[in-house]
CSV table of C-alpha atoms in Angstrom, one decimal:
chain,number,residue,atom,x,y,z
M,112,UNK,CA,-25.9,56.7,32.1
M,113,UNK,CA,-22.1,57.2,32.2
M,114,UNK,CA,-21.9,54.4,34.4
M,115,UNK,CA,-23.5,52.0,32.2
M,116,UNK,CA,-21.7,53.2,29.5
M,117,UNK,CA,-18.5,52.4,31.5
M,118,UNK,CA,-20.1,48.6,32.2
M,119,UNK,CA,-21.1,48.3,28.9
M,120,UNK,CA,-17.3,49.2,27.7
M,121,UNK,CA,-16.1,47.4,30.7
M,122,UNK,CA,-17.6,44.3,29.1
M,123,UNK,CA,-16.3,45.0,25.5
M,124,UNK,CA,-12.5,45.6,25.9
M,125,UNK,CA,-11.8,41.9,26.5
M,126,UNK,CA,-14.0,41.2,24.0
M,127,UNK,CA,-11.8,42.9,21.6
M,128,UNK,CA,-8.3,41.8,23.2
M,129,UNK,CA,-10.1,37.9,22.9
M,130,UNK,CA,-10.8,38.7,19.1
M,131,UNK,CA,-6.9,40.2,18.6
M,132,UNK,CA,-5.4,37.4,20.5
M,133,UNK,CA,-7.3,34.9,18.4
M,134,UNK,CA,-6.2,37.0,15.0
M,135,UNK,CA,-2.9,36.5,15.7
M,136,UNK,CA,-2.9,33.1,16.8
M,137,UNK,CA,-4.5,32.0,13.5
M,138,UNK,CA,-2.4,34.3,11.4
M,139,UNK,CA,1.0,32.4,13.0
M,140,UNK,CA,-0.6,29.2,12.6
M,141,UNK,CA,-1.2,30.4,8.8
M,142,UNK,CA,2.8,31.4,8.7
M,143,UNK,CA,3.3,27.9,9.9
M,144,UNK,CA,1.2,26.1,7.7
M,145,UNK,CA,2.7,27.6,4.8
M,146,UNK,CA,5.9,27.5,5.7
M,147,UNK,CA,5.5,23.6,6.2
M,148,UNK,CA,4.0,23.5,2.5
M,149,UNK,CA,6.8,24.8,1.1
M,150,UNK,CA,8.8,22.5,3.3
M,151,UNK,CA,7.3,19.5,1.9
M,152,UNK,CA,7.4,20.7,-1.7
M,153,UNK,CA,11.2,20.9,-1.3
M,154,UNK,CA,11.3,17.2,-0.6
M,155,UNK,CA,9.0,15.7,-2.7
M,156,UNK,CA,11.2,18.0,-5.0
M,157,UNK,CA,14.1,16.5,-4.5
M,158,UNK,CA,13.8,13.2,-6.8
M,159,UNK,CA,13.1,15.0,-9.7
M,160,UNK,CA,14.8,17.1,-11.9
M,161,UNK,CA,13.0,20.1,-13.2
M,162,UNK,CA,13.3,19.4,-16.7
M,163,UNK,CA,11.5,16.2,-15.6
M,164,UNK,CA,8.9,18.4,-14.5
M,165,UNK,CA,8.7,19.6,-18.2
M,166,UNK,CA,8.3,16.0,-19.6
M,167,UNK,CA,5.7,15.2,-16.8
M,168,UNK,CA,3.5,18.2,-18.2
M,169,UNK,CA,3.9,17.4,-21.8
M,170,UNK,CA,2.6,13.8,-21.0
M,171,UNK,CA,-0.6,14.7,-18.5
M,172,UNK,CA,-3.5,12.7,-20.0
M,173,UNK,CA,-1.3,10.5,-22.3
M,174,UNK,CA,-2.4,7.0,-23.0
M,175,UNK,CA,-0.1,4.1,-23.9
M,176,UNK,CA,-1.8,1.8,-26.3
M,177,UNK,CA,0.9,0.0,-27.5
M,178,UNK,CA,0.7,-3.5,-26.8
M,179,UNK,CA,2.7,-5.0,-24.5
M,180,UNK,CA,5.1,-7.9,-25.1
M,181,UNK,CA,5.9,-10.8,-22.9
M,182,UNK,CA,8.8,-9.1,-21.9
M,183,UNK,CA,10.0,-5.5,-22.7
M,184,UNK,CA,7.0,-3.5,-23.6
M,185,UNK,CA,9.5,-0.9,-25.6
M,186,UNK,CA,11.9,-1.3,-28.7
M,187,UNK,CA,10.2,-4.0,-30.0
M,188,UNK,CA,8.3,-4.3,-33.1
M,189,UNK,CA,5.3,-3.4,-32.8
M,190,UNK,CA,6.1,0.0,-32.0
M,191,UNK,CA,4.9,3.1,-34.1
M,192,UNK,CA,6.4,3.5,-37.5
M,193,UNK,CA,9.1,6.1,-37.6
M,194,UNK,CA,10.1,6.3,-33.8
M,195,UNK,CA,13.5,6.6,-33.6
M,196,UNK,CA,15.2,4.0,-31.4
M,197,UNK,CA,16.9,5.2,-28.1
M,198,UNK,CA,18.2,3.3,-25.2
M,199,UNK,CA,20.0,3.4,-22.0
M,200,UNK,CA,21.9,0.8,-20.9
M,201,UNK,CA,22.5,1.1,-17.1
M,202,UNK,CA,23.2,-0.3,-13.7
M,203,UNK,CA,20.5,0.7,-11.2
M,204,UNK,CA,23.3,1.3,-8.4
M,205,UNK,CA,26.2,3.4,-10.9
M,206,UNK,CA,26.4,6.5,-10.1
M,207,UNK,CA,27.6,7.2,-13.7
M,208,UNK,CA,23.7,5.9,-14.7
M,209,UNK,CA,21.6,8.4,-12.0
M,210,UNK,CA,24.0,11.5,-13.6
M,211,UNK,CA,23.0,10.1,-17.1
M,212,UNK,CA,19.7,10.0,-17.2
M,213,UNK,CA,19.3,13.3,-15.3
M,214,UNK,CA,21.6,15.6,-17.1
M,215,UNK,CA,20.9,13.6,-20.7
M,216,UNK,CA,18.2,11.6,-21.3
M,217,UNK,CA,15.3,13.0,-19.1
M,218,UNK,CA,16.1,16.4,-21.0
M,219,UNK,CA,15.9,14.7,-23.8
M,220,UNK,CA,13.0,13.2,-23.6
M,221,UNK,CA,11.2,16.4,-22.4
M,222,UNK,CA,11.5,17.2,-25.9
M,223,UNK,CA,11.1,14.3,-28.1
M,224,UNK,CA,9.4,12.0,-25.8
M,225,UNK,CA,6.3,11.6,-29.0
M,226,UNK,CA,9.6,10.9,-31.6
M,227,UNK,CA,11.4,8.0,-29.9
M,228,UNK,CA,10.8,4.3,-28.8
M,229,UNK,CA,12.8,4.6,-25.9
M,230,UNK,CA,14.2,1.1,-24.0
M,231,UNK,CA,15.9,1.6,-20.5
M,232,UNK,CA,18.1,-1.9,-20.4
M,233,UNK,CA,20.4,-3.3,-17.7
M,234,UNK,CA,24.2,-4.7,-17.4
M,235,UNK,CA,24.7,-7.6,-15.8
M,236,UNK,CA,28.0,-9.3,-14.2
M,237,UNK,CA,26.6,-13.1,-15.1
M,238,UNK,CA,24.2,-14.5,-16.5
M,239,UNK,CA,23.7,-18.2,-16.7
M,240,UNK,CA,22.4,-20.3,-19.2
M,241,UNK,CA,21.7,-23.8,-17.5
M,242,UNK,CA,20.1,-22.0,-14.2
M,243,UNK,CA,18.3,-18.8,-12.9
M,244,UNK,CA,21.0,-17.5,-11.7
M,245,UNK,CA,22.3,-14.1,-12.3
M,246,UNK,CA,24.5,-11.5,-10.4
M,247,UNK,CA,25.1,-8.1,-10.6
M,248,UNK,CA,28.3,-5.8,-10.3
M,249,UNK,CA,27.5,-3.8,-7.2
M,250,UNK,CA,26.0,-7.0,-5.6
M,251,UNK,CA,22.3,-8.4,-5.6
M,252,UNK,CA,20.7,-5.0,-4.2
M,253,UNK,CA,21.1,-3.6,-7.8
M,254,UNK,CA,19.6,-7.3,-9.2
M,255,UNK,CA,16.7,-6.0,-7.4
M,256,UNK,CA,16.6,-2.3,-8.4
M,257,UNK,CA,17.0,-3.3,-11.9
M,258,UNK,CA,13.9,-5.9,-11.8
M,259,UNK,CA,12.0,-3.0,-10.2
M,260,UNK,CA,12.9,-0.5,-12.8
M,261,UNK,CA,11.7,-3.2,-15.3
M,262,UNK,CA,9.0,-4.1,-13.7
M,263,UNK,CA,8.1,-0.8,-13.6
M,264,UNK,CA,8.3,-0.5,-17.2
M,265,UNK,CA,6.2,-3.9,-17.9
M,266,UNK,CA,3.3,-3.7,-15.8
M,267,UNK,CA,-0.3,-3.2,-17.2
M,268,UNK,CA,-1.7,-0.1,-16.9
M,269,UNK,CA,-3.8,1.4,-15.3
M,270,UNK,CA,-2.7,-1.0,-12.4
M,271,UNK,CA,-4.6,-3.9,-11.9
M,272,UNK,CA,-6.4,-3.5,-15.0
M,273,UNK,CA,-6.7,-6.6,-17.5
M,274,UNK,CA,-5.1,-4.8,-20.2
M,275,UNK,CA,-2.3,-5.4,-22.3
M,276,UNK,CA,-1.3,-1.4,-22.4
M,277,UNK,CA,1.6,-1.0,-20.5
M,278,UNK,CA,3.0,1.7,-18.1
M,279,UNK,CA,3.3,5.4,-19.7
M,280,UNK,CA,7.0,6.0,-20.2
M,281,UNK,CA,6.2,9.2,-18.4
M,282,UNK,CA,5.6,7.2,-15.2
M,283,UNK,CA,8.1,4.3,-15.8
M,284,UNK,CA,11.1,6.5,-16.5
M,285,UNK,CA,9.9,8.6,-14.1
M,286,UNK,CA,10.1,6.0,-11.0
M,287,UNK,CA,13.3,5.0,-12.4
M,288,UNK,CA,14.9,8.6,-12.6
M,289,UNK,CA,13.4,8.9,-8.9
M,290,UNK,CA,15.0,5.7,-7.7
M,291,UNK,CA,18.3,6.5,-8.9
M,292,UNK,CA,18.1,10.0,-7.4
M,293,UNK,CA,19.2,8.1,-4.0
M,294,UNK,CA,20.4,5.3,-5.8
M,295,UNK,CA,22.9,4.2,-2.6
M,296,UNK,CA,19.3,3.3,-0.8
M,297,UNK,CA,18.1,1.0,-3.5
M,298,UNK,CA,16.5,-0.8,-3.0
M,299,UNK,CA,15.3,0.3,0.5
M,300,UNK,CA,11.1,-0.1,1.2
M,301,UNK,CA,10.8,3.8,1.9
M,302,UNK,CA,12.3,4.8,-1.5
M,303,UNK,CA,10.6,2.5,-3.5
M,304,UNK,CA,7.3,3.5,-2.0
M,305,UNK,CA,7.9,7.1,-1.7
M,306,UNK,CA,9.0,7.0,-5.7
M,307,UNK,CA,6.0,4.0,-6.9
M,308,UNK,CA,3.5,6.6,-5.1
M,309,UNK,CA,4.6,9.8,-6.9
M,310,UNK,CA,4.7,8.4,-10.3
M,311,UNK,CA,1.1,6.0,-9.6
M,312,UNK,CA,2.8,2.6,-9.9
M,313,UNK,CA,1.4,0.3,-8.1
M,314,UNK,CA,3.5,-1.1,-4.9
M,315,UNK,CA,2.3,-4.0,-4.3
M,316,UNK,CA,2.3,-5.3,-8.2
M,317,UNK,CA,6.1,-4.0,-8.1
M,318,UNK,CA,6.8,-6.5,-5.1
M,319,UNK,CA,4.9,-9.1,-7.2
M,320,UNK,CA,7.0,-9.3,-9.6
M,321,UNK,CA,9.8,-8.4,-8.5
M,322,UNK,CA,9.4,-11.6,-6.4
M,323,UNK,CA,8.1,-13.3,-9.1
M,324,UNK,CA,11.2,-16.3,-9.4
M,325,UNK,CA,10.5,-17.7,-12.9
M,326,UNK,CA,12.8,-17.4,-15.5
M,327,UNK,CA,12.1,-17.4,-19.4
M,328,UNK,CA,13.3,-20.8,-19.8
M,329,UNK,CA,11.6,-22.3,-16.5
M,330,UNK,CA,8.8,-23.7,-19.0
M,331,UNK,CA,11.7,-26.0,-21.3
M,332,UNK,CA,13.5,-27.0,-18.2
M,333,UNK,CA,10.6,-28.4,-16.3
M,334,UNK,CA,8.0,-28.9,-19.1
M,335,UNK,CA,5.2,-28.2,-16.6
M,336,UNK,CA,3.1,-25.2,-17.9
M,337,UNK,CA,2.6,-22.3,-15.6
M,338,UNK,CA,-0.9,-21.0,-14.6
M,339,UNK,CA,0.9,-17.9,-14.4
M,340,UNK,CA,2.8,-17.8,-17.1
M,341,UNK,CA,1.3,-14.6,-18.4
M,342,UNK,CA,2.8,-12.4,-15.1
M,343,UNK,CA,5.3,-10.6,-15.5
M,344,UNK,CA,8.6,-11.9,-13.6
M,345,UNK,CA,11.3,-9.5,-12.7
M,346,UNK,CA,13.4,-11.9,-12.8
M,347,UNK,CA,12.5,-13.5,-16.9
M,348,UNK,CA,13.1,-9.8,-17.6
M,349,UNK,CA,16.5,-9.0,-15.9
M,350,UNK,CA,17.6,-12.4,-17.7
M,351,UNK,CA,16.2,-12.1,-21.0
M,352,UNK,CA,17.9,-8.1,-20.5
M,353,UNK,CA,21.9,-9.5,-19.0
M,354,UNK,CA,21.7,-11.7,-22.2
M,355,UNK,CA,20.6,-9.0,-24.8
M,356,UNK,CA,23.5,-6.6,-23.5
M,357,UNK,CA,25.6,-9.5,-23.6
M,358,UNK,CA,25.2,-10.4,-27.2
M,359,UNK,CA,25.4,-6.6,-27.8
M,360,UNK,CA,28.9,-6.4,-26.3
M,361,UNK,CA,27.9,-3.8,-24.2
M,362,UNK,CA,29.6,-3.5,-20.4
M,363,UNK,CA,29.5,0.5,-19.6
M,364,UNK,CA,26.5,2.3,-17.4
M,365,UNK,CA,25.6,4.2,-18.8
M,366,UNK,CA,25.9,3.8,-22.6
M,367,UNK,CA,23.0,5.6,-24.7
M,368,UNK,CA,22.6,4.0,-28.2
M,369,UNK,CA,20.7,6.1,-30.7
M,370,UNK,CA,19.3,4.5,-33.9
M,371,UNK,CA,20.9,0.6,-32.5
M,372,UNK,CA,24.2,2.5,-32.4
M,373,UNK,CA,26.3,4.0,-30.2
M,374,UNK,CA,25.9,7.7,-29.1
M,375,UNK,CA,27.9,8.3,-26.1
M,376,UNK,CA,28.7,6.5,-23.3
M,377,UNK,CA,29.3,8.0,-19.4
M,378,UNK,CA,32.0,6.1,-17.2
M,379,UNK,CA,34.4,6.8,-14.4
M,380,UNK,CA,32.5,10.2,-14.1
M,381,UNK,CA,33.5,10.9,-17.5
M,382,UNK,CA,31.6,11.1,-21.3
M,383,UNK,CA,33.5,8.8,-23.3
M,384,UNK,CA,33.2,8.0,-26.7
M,385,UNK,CA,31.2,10.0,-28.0
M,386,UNK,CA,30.0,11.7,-31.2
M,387,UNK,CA,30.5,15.2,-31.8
M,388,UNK,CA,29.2,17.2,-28.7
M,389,UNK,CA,26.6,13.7,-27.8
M,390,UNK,CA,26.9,14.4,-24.1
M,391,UNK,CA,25.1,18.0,-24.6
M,392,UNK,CA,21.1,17.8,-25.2
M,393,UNK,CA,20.5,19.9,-28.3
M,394,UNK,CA,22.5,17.6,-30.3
M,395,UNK,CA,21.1,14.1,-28.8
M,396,UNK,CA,18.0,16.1,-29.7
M,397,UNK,CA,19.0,17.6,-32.9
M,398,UNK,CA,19.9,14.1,-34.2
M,399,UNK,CA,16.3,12.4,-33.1
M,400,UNK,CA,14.6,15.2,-35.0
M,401,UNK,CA,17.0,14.7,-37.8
M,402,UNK,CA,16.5,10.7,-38.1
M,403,UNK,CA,12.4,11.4,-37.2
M,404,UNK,CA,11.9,14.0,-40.0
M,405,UNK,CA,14.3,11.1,-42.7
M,406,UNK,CA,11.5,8.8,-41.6
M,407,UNK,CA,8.6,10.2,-42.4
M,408,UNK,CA,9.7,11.0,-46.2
């Protein structure tokens, strides 16, 4: 008896070291695993801001049903009565824009996101009115991450739908925000993927139009009609934008307008003519509330 007992028990010890070995190889490959999750949070993290995080969350399951125009789907005139103008006029390579819309607008936006019509617009060097051509002050890389952040802003949504609702200003300000978090790689393939995938824009409709090389007046010039008229072009938007700025007079990224007029302006790493205390949040916020509420009387 005692011998088989001692078989038996024999036979179970590495049975039990098998079972402990296994234990702890899955518990450090748990360890791992998590530590690798947090990892990868930490970068996905690092484009976006965490009051963006607030303004993502306060949009989930919004739907954009303003339609869109030819051009700029925002500050335009269809746009709900009362919404109080706000823009930002940037270049997509200033550093003076990415620390803009970060530290002002997007917490901004987290909290009257429902009360504006919000426009993000770009500064051009030259703009020419008998060709297409256009260039931009820190050299044709930022031509391209401004169509993209347009783009962005102009495509239908949900992508590839035949719709004329355009992208969520959740998602379009979003992508731009994320771009110009590493604005010195714009407008490299990985970032614009990396950034179109987090905020669901479509990647391939992005390169469309960005490559899309038909300006608004292509149409007069040539008087042959387009069979494609109705795409959006990156390029008939960064014109049809370099020309708005330039009639407005306006030459600074970033310069936020509130209401059509100037709020406060960020250049040389500085806030610049501003109104009272406009580079801090609760008043850029305290003033959208203020003209919101006047509009609804």
């Amino acid at each position: 008896m005692w011998d088989s007992e001692k078989h038996r028990t024999g036979e179970l010890a590495p049975r039990s070291s098998s079972r402990r070995t296994i234990y702890r190889l899955f518990r450090r490959l748990l360890i791992l695993s998590c530590i690798a999750l947090i990892i990868f949070a930490l970068i996905r993290g690092i484009h976006v801001p965490p009051e963006y995080e607030k303004f993502k969350q306060a949009n989930v399951g919004h739907k954009t049903t303003e339609p869109a125009s030819s051009l700029r789907g925002n500050n335009h005139k269809d746009a709900p009565a009362g919404r109080v103008p706000l823009e930002a006029h940037i270049m997509s390579k200033c550093p003076d824009a990415q620390y803009c819309l970060e530290k002002l607008i997007v917490p901004a936006m987290t909290q009257v996101h429902d009360k504006v019509d919000f426009r993000l617009s770009f500064i051009g060097r030259y703009v020419s009115n008998k060709s297409s051509d256009v260039s931009c002050k820190h050299g044709p890389a930022e031509c391209v991450g401004n169509m993209l952040m347009l783009c962005a802003a102009n495509l239908p949504f949900p992508p590839g739908a035949q719709t004329q609702n355009k992208t969520p200003i959740v998602r379009s300000l979003g992508f731009a925000n994320c771009l110009l978090a590493s604005y010195d790689k714009i407008p490299e393939r990985e970032l614009v993927e990396d950034c179109a995938s987090e905020f669901g824009l479509d990647f391939g409709a992005l390169n469309a139009c960005v490559s899309r090389q038909v300006d608004e007046d292509d149409d007069k010039r040539t008087s042959i009609d387009d069979p494609d008229k109705d795409k959006v072009s990156g390029l008939a938007l960064l014109r049809t934008d370099f020309k708005r700025n330039a009639a407005l007079g306006i030459k600074k990224s970033c310069t936020v307008r509130v209401n059509e007029n100037i709020w406060c302006i960020r250049d040389s790493h500085e806030w610049k003519d501003c109104q009272p205390h406009g580079d801090e949040t609760p008043t850029l916020v305290d003033e959208i509330n203020r003209l919101y509420d006047n509009s609804q009387i």
